[in-house]
XYZ file of C-alpha atoms in Angstrom:
743
model
C 4.831 -0.307 5.587
C 3.588 2.909 4.190
C 3.987 6.224 5.929
C 0.931 8.165 6.961
C 2.347 11.026 4.914
C 5.590 12.831 4.272
C 5.542 16.285 5.882
C 4.757 18.929 3.264
C 6.034 16.829 0.388
C 4.563 17.747 -2.955
C 4.549 14.069 -3.871
C 3.933 11.258 -1.402
C 6.081 8.434 -2.750
C 4.525 6.101 -0.185
C 1.028 6.414 -1.641
C 1.511 5.063 -5.136
C -1.426 4.658 -7.486
C -0.287 3.259 -10.827
C -3.010 0.714 -11.551
C -5.212 2.128 -14.273
C -6.176 -1.270 -15.694
C -9.801 -2.134 -16.299
C -9.698 -5.149 -13.996
C -12.891 -6.084 -12.143
C -13.413 -4.578 -8.713
C -16.514 -6.606 -7.829
C -18.991 -4.379 -9.564
C -20.721 -7.655 -10.428
C -20.965 -8.486 -6.781
C -24.591 -8.738 -5.961
C -26.025 -11.515 -3.950
C -23.902 -14.258 -2.510
C -23.816 -16.559 0.389
C -21.356 -18.040 2.725
C -22.301 -19.992 5.814
C -20.647 -18.718 8.969
C -19.406 -20.768 11.894
C -16.633 -20.974 14.479
C -15.306 -18.532 17.018
C -14.126 -15.010 16.550
C -14.034 -12.851 19.607
C -12.708 -9.421 20.505
C -12.646 -6.292 22.638
C -12.334 -5.389 26.315
C -13.302 -2.836 28.903
C -11.367 0.172 30.131
C -8.132 0.336 31.948
C -5.308 2.051 33.606
C -1.941 1.820 31.934
C 1.610 2.488 32.937
C 3.751 4.860 30.960
C 7.096 4.279 29.308
C 8.571 7.325 30.965
C 12.058 6.468 32.107
C 12.161 2.890 30.875
C 9.142 0.993 32.056
C 5.613 0.350 33.166
C 3.790 -1.535 35.843
C 0.347 -2.533 37.165
C -2.494 -5.001 36.758
C -5.359 -6.418 34.725
C -7.614 -9.418 34.384
C -10.901 -10.915 33.203
C -12.502 -14.251 32.386
C -10.604 -15.090 29.215
C -10.000 -18.123 27.000
C -7.618 -20.744 28.301
C -4.498 -21.590 26.267
C -4.754 -25.278 25.293
C -1.087 -26.112 25.897
C -0.755 -24.156 29.144
C -4.009 -24.799 31.060
C -3.226 -22.353 33.868
C -2.481 -19.433 31.569
C -5.104 -17.035 30.279
C -4.429 -15.033 27.156
C -5.456 -11.408 26.798
C -5.866 -11.140 30.567
C -4.205 -7.711 30.570
C -6.202 -4.504 30.941
C -6.632 -2.671 27.660
C -4.516 0.418 27.024
C -6.609 3.528 26.444
C -6.248 5.664 23.342
C -4.153 8.800 23.709
C -1.802 11.297 22.056
C 0.969 11.505 24.660
C 4.570 11.480 23.439
C 5.457 8.165 25.063
C 5.039 4.452 24.555
C 2.337 2.983 26.769
C 1.820 -0.725 27.495
C -0.542 -2.500 29.907
C -0.131 -2.434 33.638
C 2.186 -5.268 34.607
C 4.443 -4.905 31.557
C 7.714 -3.068 30.944
C 8.884 -1.634 27.624
C 12.507 -0.609 27.096
C 14.258 0.948 24.065
C 17.359 -1.062 23.117
C 18.312 -0.216 19.505
C 17.802 3.159 17.837
C 18.811 5.050 14.706
C 22.572 5.618 14.762
C 23.460 3.107 17.460
C 26.902 1.669 16.608
C 27.081 -2.024 15.707
C 30.810 -2.276 15.005
C 33.595 -2.139 17.585
C 35.273 1.260 17.828
C 32.406 3.293 16.339
C 31.570 6.237 18.577
C 28.293 6.564 20.438
C 25.592 8.425 18.529
C 25.579 12.176 19.195
C 22.168 12.697 17.555
C 22.956 16.249 16.491
C 23.446 15.749 12.744
C 27.244 15.443 12.911
C 27.334 11.631 13.004
C 28.678 9.626 10.074
C 29.594 5.996 9.358
C 25.962 4.981 8.965
C 27.005 1.766 7.277
C 28.301 0.790 10.746
C 25.275 1.999 12.676
C 21.592 1.221 12.953
C 19.728 2.554 9.949
C 16.551 4.610 10.068
C 12.836 3.795 10.132
C 13.038 0.408 11.855
C 10.339 -1.735 10.254
C 9.836 -5.492 9.930
C 12.026 -7.639 12.145
C 12.777 -11.311 12.884
C 14.529 -13.217 15.697
C 17.292 -15.752 15.052
C 18.508 -17.587 18.139
C 22.136 -18.158 19.102
C 23.513 -20.803 21.425
C 26.062 -20.036 24.116
C 28.774 -21.112 21.659
C 27.466 -18.878 18.872
C 25.672 -21.470 16.754
C 22.165 -21.296 15.357
C 19.702 -22.296 18.068
C 15.950 -22.331 17.549
C 15.393 -22.722 21.302
C 17.632 -19.981 22.717
C 15.688 -17.434 24.757
C 18.432 -15.127 26.041
C 20.769 -14.644 23.079
C 19.985 -14.060 19.446
C 20.177 -11.911 16.352
C 17.627 -9.301 15.382
C 17.349 -8.821 11.626
C 15.790 -5.377 11.214
C 14.488 -3.558 8.146
C 15.376 0.123 7.772
C 12.677 1.314 5.438
C 13.296 4.980 4.779
C 14.083 8.345 6.365
C 12.147 11.110 8.044
C 12.208 13.743 5.354
C 10.657 16.982 4.252
C 10.950 17.813 0.567
C 14.245 16.147 -0.459
C 16.336 15.975 2.697
C 16.399 13.387 5.494
C 16.579 16.278 7.896
C 17.066 14.656 11.316
C 20.468 13.203 10.289
C 21.946 16.458 8.949
C 23.213 19.294 11.140
C 20.993 22.023 9.717
C 18.358 19.740 8.217
C 20.163 19.295 4.910
C 19.712 20.824 1.504
C 16.173 20.723 0.192
C 17.017 21.711 -3.378
C 18.945 20.234 -6.292
C 21.696 19.317 -6.717
C 22.048 17.401 -3.454
C 25.470 17.433 -1.743
C 27.318 14.137 -2.103
C 27.957 13.914 1.651
C 24.241 14.138 2.376
C 23.382 11.550 -0.258
C 25.988 9.193 1.191
C 24.397 9.450 4.637
C 20.934 8.849 3.269
C 21.795 5.832 1.148
C 23.595 4.271 4.115
C 20.654 4.537 6.517
C 18.483 2.465 4.157
C 18.588 -1.328 4.019
C 18.743 -3.852 6.840
C 20.796 -4.498 9.942
C 21.619 -7.663 11.800
C 22.611 -7.076 15.420
C 23.212 -9.423 18.319
C 21.107 -8.946 21.458
C 21.587 -10.621 24.825
C 19.792 -10.756 28.144
C 22.018 -10.367 31.160
C 20.854 -9.750 34.724
C 17.293 -9.665 33.449
C 18.011 -6.805 31.021
C 18.313 -6.880 27.232
C 20.958 -4.963 25.274
C 22.690 -5.038 21.911
C 26.261 -6.335 21.618
C 28.196 -3.665 19.736
C 31.314 -5.732 19.062
C 29.543 -8.951 18.025
C 31.138 -10.735 15.084
C 27.639 -11.381 13.752
C 26.667 -7.715 13.320
C 26.410 -6.265 9.820
C 24.530 -3.860 7.583
C 23.224 -4.072 4.039
C 22.601 -0.662 2.497
C 21.351 0.795 -0.765
C 24.810 0.153 -2.254
C 25.578 -3.416 -1.122
C 26.219 -6.166 -3.692
C 23.222 -8.504 -4.009
C 22.694 -11.455 -6.346
C 19.794 -11.831 -8.745
C 18.193 -15.265 -8.380
C 15.273 -17.024 -10.003
C 13.753 -16.550 -13.475
C 15.201 -13.073 -14.069
C 18.819 -13.992 -13.335
C 20.942 -13.194 -16.410
C 17.914 -11.924 -18.340
C 18.191 -8.925 -20.659
C 15.911 -6.972 -18.322
C 18.588 -7.063 -15.607
C 21.547 -5.863 -17.712
C 23.154 -2.653 -16.436
C 26.489 -0.873 -16.617
C 27.220 -2.296 -13.156
C 26.199 -5.841 -14.110
C 26.482 -6.485 -17.876
C 25.629 -10.146 -17.208
C 22.424 -9.265 -15.364
C 23.338 -11.421 -12.368
C 23.657 -8.852 -9.589
C 22.565 -5.400 -8.493
C 23.390 -2.880 -5.818
C 21.406 -2.527 -2.659
C 18.069 -3.300 -1.136
C 15.723 -0.379 -0.776
C 12.658 0.758 1.170
C 12.541 -2.486 3.136
C 9.216 -2.988 4.823
C 7.710 -6.303 5.912
C 9.640 -9.464 6.610
C 9.408 -13.238 6.704
C 11.297 -16.102 8.255
C 11.860 -19.204 6.168
C 11.383 -22.742 7.518
C 15.127 -23.240 6.966
C 16.155 -20.279 9.113
C 16.841 -17.319 6.823
C 15.506 -13.781 6.758
C 13.202 -12.420 4.046
C 12.810 -8.691 3.520
C 10.321 -6.996 1.196
C 11.242 -4.011 -0.985
C 8.266 -1.675 -0.953
C 8.194 1.899 -2.302
C 11.453 1.764 -4.259
C 10.160 3.334 -7.473
C 10.314 6.911 -6.159
C 14.068 6.815 -5.626
C 14.713 6.770 -9.388
C 14.587 9.544 -11.966
C 13.866 9.583 -15.710
C 14.505 12.700 -17.741
C 11.757 14.443 -19.670
C 12.694 12.957 -23.056
C 13.221 9.360 -21.970
C 10.056 7.952 -23.546
C 11.228 9.080 -26.976
C 14.793 7.890 -26.305
C 13.363 4.443 -25.660
C 11.350 4.644 -28.864
C 8.176 4.486 -26.780
C 8.712 0.739 -26.551
C 7.106 -1.577 -24.026
C 9.626 -0.556 -21.362
C 7.814 2.797 -21.230
C 4.549 0.979 -20.542
C 6.244 -0.955 -17.750
C 7.893 2.080 -16.179
C 4.597 3.958 -16.020
C 2.812 0.926 -14.557
C 5.463 0.910 -11.837
C 5.102 4.587 -11.004
C 7.901 6.210 -13.017
C 6.658 8.699 -15.554
C 9.358 10.595 -17.401
C 10.328 13.885 -15.777
C 8.821 13.034 -12.397
C 10.932 14.118 -9.443
C 12.772 11.466 -7.454
C 12.237 11.232 -3.715
C 15.654 12.507 -2.621
C 17.452 13.652 -5.772
C 20.255 11.148 -5.196
C 20.970 11.143 -8.931
C 22.315 14.698 -8.550
C 24.974 13.785 -5.948
C 27.797 13.877 -8.485
C 29.399 12.167 -11.465
C 30.350 9.030 -9.545
C 28.625 5.874 -10.701
C 26.988 5.371 -7.303
C 24.942 8.527 -7.916
C 24.324 8.061 -11.629
C 22.728 4.645 -11.069
C 19.647 6.492 -9.718
C 19.092 8.016 -13.193
C 16.935 5.423 -14.939
C 17.028 7.196 -18.315
C 18.270 5.647 -21.550
C 21.508 7.573 -22.017
C 23.822 5.043 -23.666
C 24.000 3.741 -27.207
C 24.125 0.013 -26.511
C 21.231 -2.170 -27.565
C 21.142 -4.045 -24.258
C 21.659 -1.303 -21.640
C 25.157 -2.335 -20.611
C 26.397 1.271 -20.882
C 23.792 3.029 -18.703
C 21.134 2.388 -16.041
C 17.983 2.244 -18.139
C 17.250 -1.174 -16.574
C 18.390 -0.321 -13.048
C 14.882 -0.062 -11.621
C 14.236 -3.660 -12.682
C 16.676 -4.701 -9.952
C 14.406 -3.398 -7.171
C 11.028 -4.555 -5.904
C 11.600 -8.119 -4.710
C 11.631 -10.389 -1.723
C 15.292 -10.570 -0.696
C 16.692 -13.569 1.176
C 19.513 -13.050 3.677
C 21.340 -15.539 5.879
C 21.648 -13.620 9.159
C 24.204 -16.070 10.552
C 26.756 -15.677 7.732
C 27.388 -12.061 6.828
C 29.885 -12.966 4.107
C 27.209 -14.744 2.037
C 25.606 -12.518 -0.586
C 21.908 -11.872 -0.234
C 19.661 -12.944 -3.106
C 16.688 -11.256 -4.745
C 14.113 -13.999 -5.333
C 12.618 -12.757 -8.598
C 10.234 -15.693 -8.970
C 8.070 -14.230 -6.195
C 7.286 -11.221 -8.361
C 8.170 -7.554 -8.444
C 5.930 -4.961 -6.840
C 5.641 -2.946 -3.602
C 6.377 -5.916 -1.367
C 5.300 -6.101 2.230
C 5.786 -9.248 4.296
C 6.172 -12.831 3.067
C 4.198 -15.399 5.064
C 4.729 -19.144 4.637
C 1.990 -21.732 4.642
C 2.225 -24.364 7.362
C 5.036 -26.689 6.291
C 3.798 -30.215 5.531
C 6.296 -32.909 4.593
C 5.795 -34.066 1.020
C 3.699 -31.012 0.078
C 4.777 -27.759 -1.596
C 5.274 -24.537 0.343
C 3.255 -21.413 -0.357
C 4.438 -17.857 0.275
C 1.695 -15.207 0.612
C 2.419 -11.569 -0.272
C 0.685 -8.237 -0.817
C 1.394 -5.264 -3.102
C 1.027 -2.166 -0.940
C -0.389 0.459 -3.251
C -3.921 1.582 -3.925
C -5.805 -0.788 -6.219
C -3.090 -3.450 -6.229
C -3.147 -7.211 -5.771
C -2.631 -10.172 -3.450
C -0.179 -12.878 -4.594
C 1.105 -16.294 -3.624
C 4.095 -18.364 -4.679
C 3.928 -22.174 -4.701
C 7.221 -24.044 -4.695
C 7.876 -26.718 -7.302
C 9.705 -28.760 -4.651
C 7.805 -30.527 -1.911
C 8.851 -29.744 1.641
C 11.548 -31.979 3.095
C 11.670 -31.604 6.893
C 15.422 -32.249 6.787
C 15.833 -28.867 5.107
C 14.757 -27.142 8.323
C 18.336 -27.675 9.487
C 20.086 -27.425 6.129
C 23.820 -26.798 6.407
C 23.615 -24.476 3.394
C 20.598 -22.316 4.117
C 20.798 -20.241 0.926
C 20.834 -23.460 -1.117
C 17.538 -24.363 0.536
C 16.280 -20.978 -0.610
C 17.358 -21.826 -4.153
C 15.355 -25.038 -3.896
C 12.064 -23.560 -2.687
C 12.097 -19.947 -3.898
C 13.586 -20.090 -7.407
C 11.381 -22.756 -8.997
C 7.634 -22.714 -8.709
C 4.527 -20.834 -9.785
C 3.331 -17.316 -9.040
C -0.406 -16.672 -8.638
C -2.624 -13.647 -8.102
C -5.962 -13.572 -6.253
C -9.398 -13.048 -7.809
C -12.154 -12.560 -5.228
C -15.765 -13.434 -6.010
C -18.943 -11.979 -4.606
C -20.113 -15.271 -3.090
C -17.275 -15.464 -0.552
C -15.053 -17.647 -2.718
C -12.078 -16.890 -4.912
C -9.475 -18.341 -7.220
C -5.742 -18.106 -7.807
C -4.794 -17.197 -11.383
C -1.403 -18.418 -12.587
C 0.998 -15.755 -13.807
C 2.958 -17.477 -16.543
C 2.943 -17.879 -20.296
C 0.999 -21.100 -19.717
C -1.976 -18.860 -18.983
C -3.467 -17.708 -22.323
C -4.520 -14.410 -20.736
C -0.888 -13.641 -19.953
C 0.531 -14.988 -23.175
C -1.919 -13.050 -25.319
C -1.950 -9.753 -23.422
C -1.811 -7.116 -26.148
C -1.099 -4.168 -23.847
C 2.273 -5.666 -22.929
C 3.585 -8.634 -24.929
C 5.526 -10.817 -22.465
C 8.743 -12.322 -23.794
C 9.358 -15.044 -21.207
C 8.852 -15.963 -17.562
C 11.515 -13.480 -16.483
C 9.415 -10.753 -18.099
C 6.353 -12.007 -16.204
C 8.249 -12.043 -12.910
C 9.751 -8.583 -13.366
C 6.379 -7.186 -14.465
C 4.030 -9.251 -12.317
C 1.721 -6.268 -11.814
C 1.078 -6.191 -15.555
C 0.536 -9.952 -15.577
C -2.003 -9.424 -12.789
C -3.741 -6.851 -14.978
C -3.828 -9.379 -17.806
C -5.665 -12.047 -15.806
C -8.174 -9.679 -14.200
C -6.891 -9.778 -10.618
C -9.008 -8.044 -7.987
C -7.962 -4.524 -7.058
C -7.618 -4.277 -3.287
C -7.474 -1.555 -0.628
C -3.670 -1.540 -0.298
C -2.585 -5.017 0.829
C -0.050 -4.573 3.618
C 1.352 -7.330 5.830
C 0.004 -10.845 5.839
C 0.357 -13.679 8.327
C -0.699 -17.328 8.624
C -2.665 -18.549 11.644
C -0.574 -21.400 13.128
C -3.742 -23.010 14.507
C -5.463 -23.627 11.168
C -3.325 -22.282 8.307
C -5.724 -19.505 7.349
C -4.128 -16.405 5.828
C -4.799 -12.877 7.095
C -4.140 -9.698 5.096
C -4.135 -6.149 6.443
C -5.833 -3.893 3.891
C -4.738 -0.608 5.317
C -7.005 1.919 3.537
C -7.937 3.297 0.128
C -8.898 6.892 -0.557
C -9.965 5.944 -4.086
C -13.209 4.080 -3.304
C -16.296 5.970 -4.504
C -19.961 5.152 -4.992
C -19.709 6.970 -8.312
C -16.096 6.515 -9.428
C -14.554 8.875 -11.940
C -11.303 8.431 -13.828
C -9.213 5.300 -14.108
C -8.008 5.211 -10.497
C -11.270 5.424 -8.576
C -13.162 2.245 -7.754
C -16.683 1.323 -6.738
C -17.066 -0.741 -3.561
C -16.985 -4.518 -3.964
C -17.449 -7.553 -1.760
C -13.892 -7.822 -0.457
C -13.514 -4.013 -0.256
C -17.106 -3.042 0.506
C -17.018 0.271 2.354
C -17.282 3.788 0.983
C -17.911 6.447 3.599
C -16.786 9.819 4.924
C -14.658 9.834 8.052
C -14.041 13.091 9.883
C -10.609 13.914 11.272
C -11.392 17.037 13.217
C -13.063 19.213 10.610
C -11.454 17.455 7.638
C -13.548 14.983 5.655
C -11.748 11.835 4.487
C -13.483 9.849 1.771
C -13.193 6.278 0.523
C -12.130 3.581 2.973
C -9.874 5.585 5.318
C -9.832 3.033 8.169
C -9.118 -0.204 6.297
C -9.943 -3.814 7.226
C -8.408 -7.235 7.824
C -9.325 -9.898 5.298
C -8.718 -13.610 5.727
C -8.595 -16.553 3.352
C -8.985 -20.321 3.715
C -7.349 -22.435 1.029
C -9.203 -25.253 -0.714
C -8.632 -28.944 -0.083
C -5.226 -28.914 -1.803
C -3.834 -26.584 0.871
C -0.839 -24.528 -0.185
C -1.242 -25.616 -3.818
C -5.006 -24.968 -3.940
C -6.392 -22.940 -6.826
C -9.530 -21.898 -4.930
C -10.255 -20.377 -1.535
C -13.019 -18.962 0.655
C -12.762 -15.619 2.395
C -14.317 -13.167 4.818
C -13.367 -10.012 6.694
C -12.053 -10.663 10.202
C -12.620 -7.050 11.314
C -13.255 -3.610 9.851
C -11.206 -0.709 11.219
C -13.474 2.023 12.562
C -14.027 4.434 15.407
C -16.216 2.831 18.039
C -18.883 5.536 17.692
C -19.136 5.215 13.887
C -22.339 4.052 12.191
C -22.632 0.328 12.937
C -24.643 -0.296 9.768
C -22.183 1.273 7.323
C -18.775 1.763 8.967
C -18.272 -0.022 12.309
C -19.427 -3.338 10.879
C -17.449 -5.302 13.487
C -19.044 -3.487 16.455
C -15.698 -2.404 17.879
C -15.668 -0.827 21.328
C -13.483 2.018 22.586
C -10.912 -0.525 23.791
C -10.739 -2.217 20.400
C -11.228 0.429 17.737
C -8.409 1.017 15.276
C -7.628 2.527 11.908
C -5.287 1.549 9.072
C -4.103 -1.946 10.033
C -0.593 -2.488 8.717
C 1.756 -4.811 10.591
C 0.163 -8.229 11.154
C 1.948 -11.045 12.946
C 0.744 -14.309 14.500
C 2.789 -15.444 17.456
C 3.878 -19.050 16.882
C 4.179 -19.428 20.647
C 0.861 -18.087 21.987
C -1.264 -18.008 18.827
C -2.125 -14.351 19.453
C -2.535 -12.229 16.325
C -0.844 -8.856 16.782
C -2.243 -5.970 14.716
C -0.162 -2.793 14.281
C -1.407 0.470 12.791
C -0.022 3.159 10.501
C -2.840 5.620 10.755
C -3.528 8.995 9.249
C -7.285 9.031 9.859
C -7.589 8.708 13.649
C -4.425 10.447 14.860
C -6.328 13.433 16.250
C -7.654 11.004 18.865
C -4.821 8.534 19.333
C -1.279 7.767 18.288
C -0.691 4.571 16.365
C -1.214 1.360 18.289
C -0.896 -2.397 18.576
C -3.765 -4.733 19.409
C -3.880 -8.376 20.472
C -6.497 -10.700 18.985
C -7.648 -14.291 19.319
C -9.337 -14.730 15.948
C -11.686 -17.532 15.003
C -11.937 -18.875 11.498
C -13.255 -18.064 8.058
C -17.022 -18.473 8.065
C -17.729 -17.786 11.744
C -19.835 -14.680 11.086
C -22.396 -13.850 8.430
C -23.308 -11.923 5.328
C -24.043 -8.214 5.453
C -25.421 -6.126 2.621
C -24.393 -2.504 2.286
C -26.623 -0.163 0.317
C -25.403 2.966 -1.466
C -27.331 5.624 -3.382
C -25.677 6.569 -6.645
C -25.704 10.025 -8.197
C -28.511 9.028 -10.569
C -30.659 7.929 -7.635
C -30.279 4.202 -8.224
C -29.270 1.820 -5.468
C -25.987 -0.068 -5.354
C -26.033 -3.076 -3.041
C -22.829 -4.817 -2.032
C -22.732 -8.100 -0.158
C -19.807 -8.765 2.121
C -18.945 -11.408 4.721
C -18.014 -10.323 8.199
C -16.444 -12.442 10.923
C -18.108 -12.883 14.277
C -17.976 -9.614 16.205
C -15.064 -9.423 18.663
C -15.715 -9.676 22.385
C -13.873 -8.239 25.362
C -12.022 -11.543 25.699
C -10.593 -11.734 22.201
C -9.549 -8.269 21.012
C -8.013 -5.430 22.972
C -5.457 -2.667 22.646
C -2.020 -3.606 24.009
C 0.196 -0.630 23.144
C -0.033 2.999 22.074
C 3.067 4.586 20.561
C 4.841 7.927 20.693
C 3.670 11.013 18.837
C 3.643 10.826 15.012
C 5.012 7.281 14.989
C 4.018 4.077 13.263
C 4.019 0.766 15.148
C 5.658 -1.907 13.037
C 7.706 -5.074 13.213
C 7.362 -7.787 15.839
C 9.212 -10.900 16.892
C 9.604 -12.908 20.077
C 11.936 -15.230 21.890
C 10.775 -18.865 21.649
C 9.421 -18.872 25.211
C 7.138 -15.947 24.341
C 8.496 -13.948 27.270
C 10.345 -11.203 25.387
C 8.788 -9.334 22.476
C 10.635 -6.914 20.207
C 8.590 -4.152 18.526
C 9.635 -1.202 16.381
C 8.570 2.403 16.858
C 9.050 4.036 13.468
C 9.511 7.735 12.618
C 8.322 9.404 15.856
C 8.103 13.136 15.293
C 7.736 12.895 11.518
C 5.399 15.895 11.613
C 8.301 18.158 12.602
C 9.205 20.855 10.096
C 12.741 21.192 8.757
C 12.703 24.879 9.686
C 12.401 23.838 13.335
C 15.418 21.496 13.348
C 17.330 23.856 15.667
C 14.553 24.131 18.258
C 13.774 20.858 20.076
C 10.773 22.464 21.751
C 9.112 22.474 18.327
C 9.742 18.798 17.605
C 6.439 16.961 17.603
C 8.211 14.135 19.451
C 11.390 13.783 21.496
C 11.078 10.016 21.936
C 13.131 7.965 22.896
C 15.293 10.708 24.479
C 12.360 11.619 26.722
C 12.286 7.968 27.828
C 15.876 8.242 29.004
C 17.508 6.677 25.959
C 20.510 8.167 24.182
C 21.915 11.610 23.532
C 20.241 14.637 21.988
C 16.555 15.388 21.613
C 15.974 14.587 17.949
C 13.390 11.786 17.686
C 14.708 8.407 16.523
C 13.148 5.229 15.226
C 13.926 2.465 17.690
C 13.362 -1.130 18.720
C 11.840 -1.745 22.145
C 11.749 -4.974 24.124
C 8.595 -5.760 26.093
C 8.599 -8.088 29.076
C 6.029 -9.028 31.691
C 6.891 -8.075 35.243
C 5.827 -11.461 36.636
C 7.970 -13.310 34.083
C 4.998 -14.584 32.103
C 4.405 -14.742 28.363
C 3.571 -11.593 26.455
C -0.173 -11.224 25.979
C -1.194 -13.303 28.988
């Protein structure tokens, strides 16, 4: 998940733009056709909502809505839509209750003191980390065994993406806001590295109320310093050799964890997103490396020599745990075993974790590629057929990928005694592909391996082996001409038909007349270029984003071709329907910057979460519920642009059937300055866990001593916890009548 913006930072490390390749962006996209059929619906009327003031909400809603096939008496999306708004509270529909249960600093180990929330707290490796992001549910039986049917006891595996920071310091966790200049104090660095990573915490329902279990034997943290194994093609490769791991078989920590996935065999997948900005290279490093191909790779992954690191952790002291953030070539060895020149190669992967066995080392699955990972969504598992894992690279102008396992799915592995061994089987051997979208509504998957002549013969970066391709999959994508996209965020697979949905959150680099290597003309899959006003500020490009969907060819997960369309375009409801609001969204449906995207396996509802910087003068970030149709249920639209020379640029795109009031409506609006992200449910669909990330991130460090100047005081103002500093937190949502969420 990518922040809407770091307050007053000179460099926004969450808005990377390193793709200067000459890959096609659909400038050849004129004329195309794709028949449209099926059912896509959306939108709803107005409504009263209840406020998450002390801990809950209440009220009513209803309309003539689609009937759920497996529960004939239940209607989905029968709730009354939540109105847009900028209040500092979490609002859900009438008839629902939302309760914070797990916030930054909450202790997860017996004996750790309650969180004071005044900057004096320590022991963050024993507490909830910061910036709760993607999240998955893992059920527990009454006897503490894995249970895929448990509805009142389970584990939440939670990503802790980053920190709320201004300049260098993560200021809400330090007494006076921390030091915003170099060198950084070691004690501050230690706090900040510990609040990154993931947490696994037990939650239980008792007396109708959910709470974490502080002294659970299952609870644990992984931080930016935890031991993690390297698995897949890059294990033991020269690219992974460091002073810490001369054999190239392990690394320290998982970093900037964003989206998630849950494997068919019951493990947790976490994606490492904007990790590049945590590292530093000195101003002479290119020459020290002899300007070899590693320099090309480092620049392609966002690390130019001399560029400032996000937090200056490399200045924390002489200890190795600080020096590992200096990615410069400082040693004299030929292989990097005496410095950390290769350290950055250990970040940027999908990491697999067994949430039930905290003593088992997590593994970085290098075969799935290295980039700014979001979520990892599995194809529908079919016995005797390979599994596919769909992934996006969340940076401007980056790509969409899929992994296809070499092994065919064996249903017995769903209950494998050794879950990480099942991960070895399906995630270490297979093929990595990147998507190429065509202007006729079709596309193809290009293989990223030395078997592809375009990869093998790529002069700009000569690949040595498959490990090199995996570690530098962005460059391999450049080599095959992958389609540059508008920041692929989360993806999810529709359990009803296997179609794959991608949130393309926004792209400020689209232009009718692009200049420079980073700007792009509109194309079929990313067709909009327009100006969106936020107050009096003009925002150019595609500031509101869209949701794209793909249908695999006849071979299913292993298909090399697909068809595609756009499920919905983010837009304000009053925007031009011919150029911007192409999905005819109403005031109860409109959204900007789709980010989190999760299909419920229990209700089939698609939940859309936003991380918006374009519409926040009107509304805080939100979550919507959708009952989408299928690829091809709408029609072709042609957008016309006038270029600077007076000529006309026409771009065909394919838009899903416009939503109706029965199939798309707003379910939740978050606290001030927050992002809505992460979602999982109990198997009965009656309890939903959602994360509220970085409320109050617009607060200035200079105001740390004056709570009245915080832009948010949530969740303290909802009655949760000590102090008034805003905290990222997990909420649980239930329906007052005991029904399923979204009905």
